Short mmCIF file of N, CA, C and O in Angstrom, two decimals:
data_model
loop_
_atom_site.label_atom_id
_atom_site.label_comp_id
_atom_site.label_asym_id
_atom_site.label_seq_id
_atom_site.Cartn_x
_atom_site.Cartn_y
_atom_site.Cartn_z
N UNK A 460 1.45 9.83 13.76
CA UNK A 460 1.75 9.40 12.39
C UNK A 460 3.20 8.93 12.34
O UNK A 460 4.01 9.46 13.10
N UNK A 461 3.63 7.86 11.40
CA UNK A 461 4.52 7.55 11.26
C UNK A 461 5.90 8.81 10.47
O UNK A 461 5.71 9.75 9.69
N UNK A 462 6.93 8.40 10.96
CA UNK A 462 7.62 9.49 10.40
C UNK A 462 7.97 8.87 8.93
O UNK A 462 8.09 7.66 8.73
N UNK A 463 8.10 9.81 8.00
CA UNK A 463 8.62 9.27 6.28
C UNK A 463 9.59 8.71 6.44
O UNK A 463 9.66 7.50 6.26
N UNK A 464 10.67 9.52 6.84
CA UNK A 464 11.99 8.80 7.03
C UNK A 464 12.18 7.56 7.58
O UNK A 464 13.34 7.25 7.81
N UNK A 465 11.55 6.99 7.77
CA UNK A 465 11.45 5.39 8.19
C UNK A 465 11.06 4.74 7.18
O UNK A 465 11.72 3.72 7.01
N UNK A 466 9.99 4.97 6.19
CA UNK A 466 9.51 3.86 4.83
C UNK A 466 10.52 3.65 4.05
O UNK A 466 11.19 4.56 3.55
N UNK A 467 10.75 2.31 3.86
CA UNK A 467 11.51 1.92 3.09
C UNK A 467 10.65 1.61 1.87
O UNK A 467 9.63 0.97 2.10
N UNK A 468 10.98 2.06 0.25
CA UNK A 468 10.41 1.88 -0.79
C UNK A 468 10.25 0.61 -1.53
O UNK A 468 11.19 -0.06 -1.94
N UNK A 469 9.07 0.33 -1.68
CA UNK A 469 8.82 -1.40 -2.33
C UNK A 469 8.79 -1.16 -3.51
O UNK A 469 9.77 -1.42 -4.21
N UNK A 470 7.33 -0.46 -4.18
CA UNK A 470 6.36 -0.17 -5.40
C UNK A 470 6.08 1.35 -5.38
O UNK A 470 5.76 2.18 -4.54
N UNK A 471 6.39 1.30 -6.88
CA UNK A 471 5.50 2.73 -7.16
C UNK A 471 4.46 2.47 -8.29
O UNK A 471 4.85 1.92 -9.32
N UNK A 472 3.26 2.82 -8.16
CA UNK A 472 2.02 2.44 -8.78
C UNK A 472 2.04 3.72 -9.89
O UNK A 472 2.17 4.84 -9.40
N UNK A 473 1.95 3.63 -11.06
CA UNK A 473 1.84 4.47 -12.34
C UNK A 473 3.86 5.10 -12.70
O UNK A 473 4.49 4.87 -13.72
N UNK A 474 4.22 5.68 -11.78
CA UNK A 474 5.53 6.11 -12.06
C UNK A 474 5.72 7.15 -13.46
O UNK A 474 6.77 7.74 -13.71
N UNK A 475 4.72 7.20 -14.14
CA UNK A 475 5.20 7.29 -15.64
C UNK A 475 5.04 8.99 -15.64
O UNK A 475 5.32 9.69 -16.62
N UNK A 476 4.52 9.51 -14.31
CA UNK A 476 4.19 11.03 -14.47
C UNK A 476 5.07 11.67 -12.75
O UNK A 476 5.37 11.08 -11.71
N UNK A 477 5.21 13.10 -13.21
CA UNK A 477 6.00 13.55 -11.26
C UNK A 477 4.52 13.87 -10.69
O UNK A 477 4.25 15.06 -10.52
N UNK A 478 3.47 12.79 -10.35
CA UNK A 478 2.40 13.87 -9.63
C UNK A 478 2.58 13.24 -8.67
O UNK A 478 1.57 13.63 -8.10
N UNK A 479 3.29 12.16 -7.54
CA UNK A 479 3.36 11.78 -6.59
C UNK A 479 2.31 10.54 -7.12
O UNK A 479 1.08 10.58 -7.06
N UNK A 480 2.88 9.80 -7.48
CA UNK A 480 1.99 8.18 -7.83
C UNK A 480 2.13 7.94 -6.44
O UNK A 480 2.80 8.31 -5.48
N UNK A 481 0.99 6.97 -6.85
CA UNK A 481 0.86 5.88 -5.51
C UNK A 481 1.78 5.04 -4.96
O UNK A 481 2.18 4.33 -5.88
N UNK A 482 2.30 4.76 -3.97
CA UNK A 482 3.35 3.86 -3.72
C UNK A 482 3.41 3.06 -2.31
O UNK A 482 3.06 3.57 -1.25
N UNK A 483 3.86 1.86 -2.43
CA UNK A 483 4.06 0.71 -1.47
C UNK A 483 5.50 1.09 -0.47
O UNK A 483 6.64 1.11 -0.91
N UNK A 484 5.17 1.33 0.77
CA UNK A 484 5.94 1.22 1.67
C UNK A 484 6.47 0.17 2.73
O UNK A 484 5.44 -0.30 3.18
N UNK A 485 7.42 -0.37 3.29
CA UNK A 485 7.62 -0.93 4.49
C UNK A 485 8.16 -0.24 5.46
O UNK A 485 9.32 0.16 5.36
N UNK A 486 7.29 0.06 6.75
CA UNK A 486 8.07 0.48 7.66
C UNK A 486 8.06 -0.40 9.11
O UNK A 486 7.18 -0.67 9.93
N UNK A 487 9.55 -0.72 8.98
CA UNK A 487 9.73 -2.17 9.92
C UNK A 487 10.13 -0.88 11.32
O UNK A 487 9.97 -1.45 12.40
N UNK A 488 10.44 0.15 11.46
CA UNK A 488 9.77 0.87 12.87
C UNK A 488 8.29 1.18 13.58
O UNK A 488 8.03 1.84 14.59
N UNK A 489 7.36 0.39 12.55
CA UNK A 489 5.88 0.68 12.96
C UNK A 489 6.24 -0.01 13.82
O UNK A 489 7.33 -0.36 14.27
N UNK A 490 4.55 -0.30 14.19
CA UNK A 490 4.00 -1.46 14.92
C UNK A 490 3.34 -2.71 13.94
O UNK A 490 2.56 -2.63 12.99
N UNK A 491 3.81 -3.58 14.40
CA UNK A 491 3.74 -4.71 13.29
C UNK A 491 2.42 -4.75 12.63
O UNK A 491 2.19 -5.35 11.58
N UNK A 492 1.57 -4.09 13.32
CA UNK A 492 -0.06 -4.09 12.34
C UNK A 492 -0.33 -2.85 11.49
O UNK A 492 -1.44 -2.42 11.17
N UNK A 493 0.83 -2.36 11.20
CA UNK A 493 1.26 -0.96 10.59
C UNK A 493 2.25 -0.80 9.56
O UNK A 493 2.53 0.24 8.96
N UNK A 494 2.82 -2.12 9.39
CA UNK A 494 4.07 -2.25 9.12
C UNK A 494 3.92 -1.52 7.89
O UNK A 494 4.59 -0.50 7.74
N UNK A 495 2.78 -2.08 6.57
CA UNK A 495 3.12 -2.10 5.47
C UNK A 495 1.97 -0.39 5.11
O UNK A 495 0.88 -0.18 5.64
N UNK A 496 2.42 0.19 4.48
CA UNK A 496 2.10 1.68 4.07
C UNK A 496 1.74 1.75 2.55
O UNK A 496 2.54 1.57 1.63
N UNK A 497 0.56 2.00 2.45
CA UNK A 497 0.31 2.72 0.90
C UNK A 497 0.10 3.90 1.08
O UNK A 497 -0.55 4.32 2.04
N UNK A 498 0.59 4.59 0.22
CA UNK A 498 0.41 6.34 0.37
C UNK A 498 -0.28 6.83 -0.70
O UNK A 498 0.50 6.49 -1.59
N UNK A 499 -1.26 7.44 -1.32
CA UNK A 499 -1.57 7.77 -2.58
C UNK A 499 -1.14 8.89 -2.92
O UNK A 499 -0.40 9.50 -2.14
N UNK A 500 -1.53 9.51 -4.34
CA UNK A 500 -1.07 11.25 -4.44
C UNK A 500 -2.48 12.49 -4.28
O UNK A 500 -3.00 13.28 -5.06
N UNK A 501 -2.68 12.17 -3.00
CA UNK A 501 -3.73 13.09 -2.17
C UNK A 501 -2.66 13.55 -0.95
O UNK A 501 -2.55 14.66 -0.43
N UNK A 502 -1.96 12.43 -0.70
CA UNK A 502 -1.14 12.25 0.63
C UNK A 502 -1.89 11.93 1.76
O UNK A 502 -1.96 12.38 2.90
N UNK A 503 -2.58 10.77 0.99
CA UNK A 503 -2.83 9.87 2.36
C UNK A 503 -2.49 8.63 2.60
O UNK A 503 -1.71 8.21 1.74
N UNK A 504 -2.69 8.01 3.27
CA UNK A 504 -2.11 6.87 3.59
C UNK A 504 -2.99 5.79 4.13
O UNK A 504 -3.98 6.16 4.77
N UNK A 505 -2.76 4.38 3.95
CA UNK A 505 -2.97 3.26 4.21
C UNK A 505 -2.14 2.65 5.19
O UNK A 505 -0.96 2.57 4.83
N UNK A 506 -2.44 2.14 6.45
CA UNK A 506 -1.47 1.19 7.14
C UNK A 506 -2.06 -0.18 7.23
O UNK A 506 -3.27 -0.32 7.10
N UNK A 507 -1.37 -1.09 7.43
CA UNK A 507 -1.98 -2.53 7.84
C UNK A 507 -0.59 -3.13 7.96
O UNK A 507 0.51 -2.59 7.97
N UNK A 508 -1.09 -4.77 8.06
CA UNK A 508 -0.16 -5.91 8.85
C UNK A 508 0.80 -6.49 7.31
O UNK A 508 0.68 -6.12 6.14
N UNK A 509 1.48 -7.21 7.76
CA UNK A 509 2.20 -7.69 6.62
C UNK A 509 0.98 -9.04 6.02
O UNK A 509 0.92 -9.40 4.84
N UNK A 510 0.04 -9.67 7.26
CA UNK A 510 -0.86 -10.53 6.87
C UNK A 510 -1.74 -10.11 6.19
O UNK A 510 -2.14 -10.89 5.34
N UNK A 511 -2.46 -8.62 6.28
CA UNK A 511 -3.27 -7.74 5.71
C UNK A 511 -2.92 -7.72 4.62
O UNK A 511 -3.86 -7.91 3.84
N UNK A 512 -1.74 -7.55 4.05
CA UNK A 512 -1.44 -7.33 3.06
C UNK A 512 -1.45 -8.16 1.78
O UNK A 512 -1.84 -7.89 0.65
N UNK A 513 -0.74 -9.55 2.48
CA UNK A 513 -0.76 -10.80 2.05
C UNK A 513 -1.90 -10.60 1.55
O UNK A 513 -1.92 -10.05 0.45
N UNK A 514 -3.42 -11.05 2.32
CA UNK A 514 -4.61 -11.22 1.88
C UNK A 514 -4.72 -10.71 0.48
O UNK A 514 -5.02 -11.43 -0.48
N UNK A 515 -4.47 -9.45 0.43
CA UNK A 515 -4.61 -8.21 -0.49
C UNK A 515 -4.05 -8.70 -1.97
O UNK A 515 -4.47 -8.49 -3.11
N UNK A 516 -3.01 -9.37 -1.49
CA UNK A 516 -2.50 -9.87 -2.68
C UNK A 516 -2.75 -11.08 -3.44
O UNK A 516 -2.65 -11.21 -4.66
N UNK A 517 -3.13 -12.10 -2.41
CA UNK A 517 -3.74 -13.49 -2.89
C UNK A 517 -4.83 -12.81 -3.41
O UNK A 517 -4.97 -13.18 -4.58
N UNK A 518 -5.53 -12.13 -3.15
CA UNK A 518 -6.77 -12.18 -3.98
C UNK A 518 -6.84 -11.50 -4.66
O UNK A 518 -7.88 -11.39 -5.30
N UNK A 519 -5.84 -10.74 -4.84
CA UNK A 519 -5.43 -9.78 -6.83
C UNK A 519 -4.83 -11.51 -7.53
O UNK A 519 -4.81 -11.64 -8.75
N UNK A 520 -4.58 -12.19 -7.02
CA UNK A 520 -3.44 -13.07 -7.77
C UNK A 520 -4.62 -13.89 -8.11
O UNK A 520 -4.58 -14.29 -9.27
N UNK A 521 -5.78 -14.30 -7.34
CA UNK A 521 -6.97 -14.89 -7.94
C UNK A 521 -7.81 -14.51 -8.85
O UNK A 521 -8.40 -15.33 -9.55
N UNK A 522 -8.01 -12.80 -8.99
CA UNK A 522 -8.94 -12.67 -9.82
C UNK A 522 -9.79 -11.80 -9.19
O UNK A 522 -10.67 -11.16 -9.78
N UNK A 523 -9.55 -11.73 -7.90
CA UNK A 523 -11.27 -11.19 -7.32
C UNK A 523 -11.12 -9.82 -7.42
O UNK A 523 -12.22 -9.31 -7.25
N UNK A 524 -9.74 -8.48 -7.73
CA UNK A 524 -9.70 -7.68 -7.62
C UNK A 524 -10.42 -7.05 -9.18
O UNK A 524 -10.84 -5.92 -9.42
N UNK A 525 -10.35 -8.28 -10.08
CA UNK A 525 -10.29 -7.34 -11.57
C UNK A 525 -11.29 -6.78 -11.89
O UNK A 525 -11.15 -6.09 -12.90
N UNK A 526 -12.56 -6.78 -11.33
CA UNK A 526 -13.19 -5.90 -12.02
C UNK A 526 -13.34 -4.67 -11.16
O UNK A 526 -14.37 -4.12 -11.54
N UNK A 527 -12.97 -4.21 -10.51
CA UNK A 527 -12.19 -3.09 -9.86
C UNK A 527 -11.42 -2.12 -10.78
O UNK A 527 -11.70 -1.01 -11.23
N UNK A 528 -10.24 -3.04 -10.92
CA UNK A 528 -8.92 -2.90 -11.60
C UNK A 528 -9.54 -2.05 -13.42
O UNK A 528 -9.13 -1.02 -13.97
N UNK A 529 -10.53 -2.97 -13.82
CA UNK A 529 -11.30 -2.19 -14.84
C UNK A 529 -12.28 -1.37 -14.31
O UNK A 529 -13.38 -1.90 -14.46
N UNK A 530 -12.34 -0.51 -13.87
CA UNK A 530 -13.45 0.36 -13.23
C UNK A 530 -14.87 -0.18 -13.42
O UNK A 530 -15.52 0.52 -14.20
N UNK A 531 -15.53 -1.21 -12.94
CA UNK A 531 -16.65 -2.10 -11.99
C UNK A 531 -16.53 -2.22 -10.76
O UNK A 531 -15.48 -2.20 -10.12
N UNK A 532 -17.79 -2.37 -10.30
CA UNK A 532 -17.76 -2.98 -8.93
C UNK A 532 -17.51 -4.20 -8.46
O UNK A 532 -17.92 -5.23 -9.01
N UNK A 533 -16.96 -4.18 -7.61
CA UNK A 533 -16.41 -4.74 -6.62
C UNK A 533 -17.29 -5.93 -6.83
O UNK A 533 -18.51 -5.83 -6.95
N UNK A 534 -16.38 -7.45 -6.89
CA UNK A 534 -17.43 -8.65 -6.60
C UNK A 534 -17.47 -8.65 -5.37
O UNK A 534 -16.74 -8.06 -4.57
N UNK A 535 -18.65 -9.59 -5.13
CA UNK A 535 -19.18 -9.95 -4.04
C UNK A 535 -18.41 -11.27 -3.01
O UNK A 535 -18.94 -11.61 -1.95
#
């Protein structure tokens, strides 16, 4: 596992409470297909690429995430 002390802080997802929100990491000591870190407040974690990520985001920026985002399923 990656050590904490290496993530550098991007995003924190909710912030508005201390239960350990969700939050966006960079850790440029991964391995580049590791780089980027989501952690939730279970304490787990997400790794992937900075391209992974990208993806992730073009397609919140399109639309395809929202009915998710409102608790629905997932389009197709």
């Amino acid at each position: 596992m990656t050590d904490n002390r290496s993530l550098e802080p991007v995003a924190t997802f909710c912030g508005k409470c201390d239960c350990g929100c969700p939050q966006l990491f960079v850790d440029e000591s991964a391995p580049v297909e590791r780089r980027i870190v989501i952690t939730d407040d279970f304490g787990q974690r997400v790794e992937m690429s900075a391209d992974q990520f990208g993806s992730l985001v073009e397609d919140a920026k399109a639309g395809k995430l929202d009915a998710v985002a409102l608790g629905g399923a997932a389009l197709a």
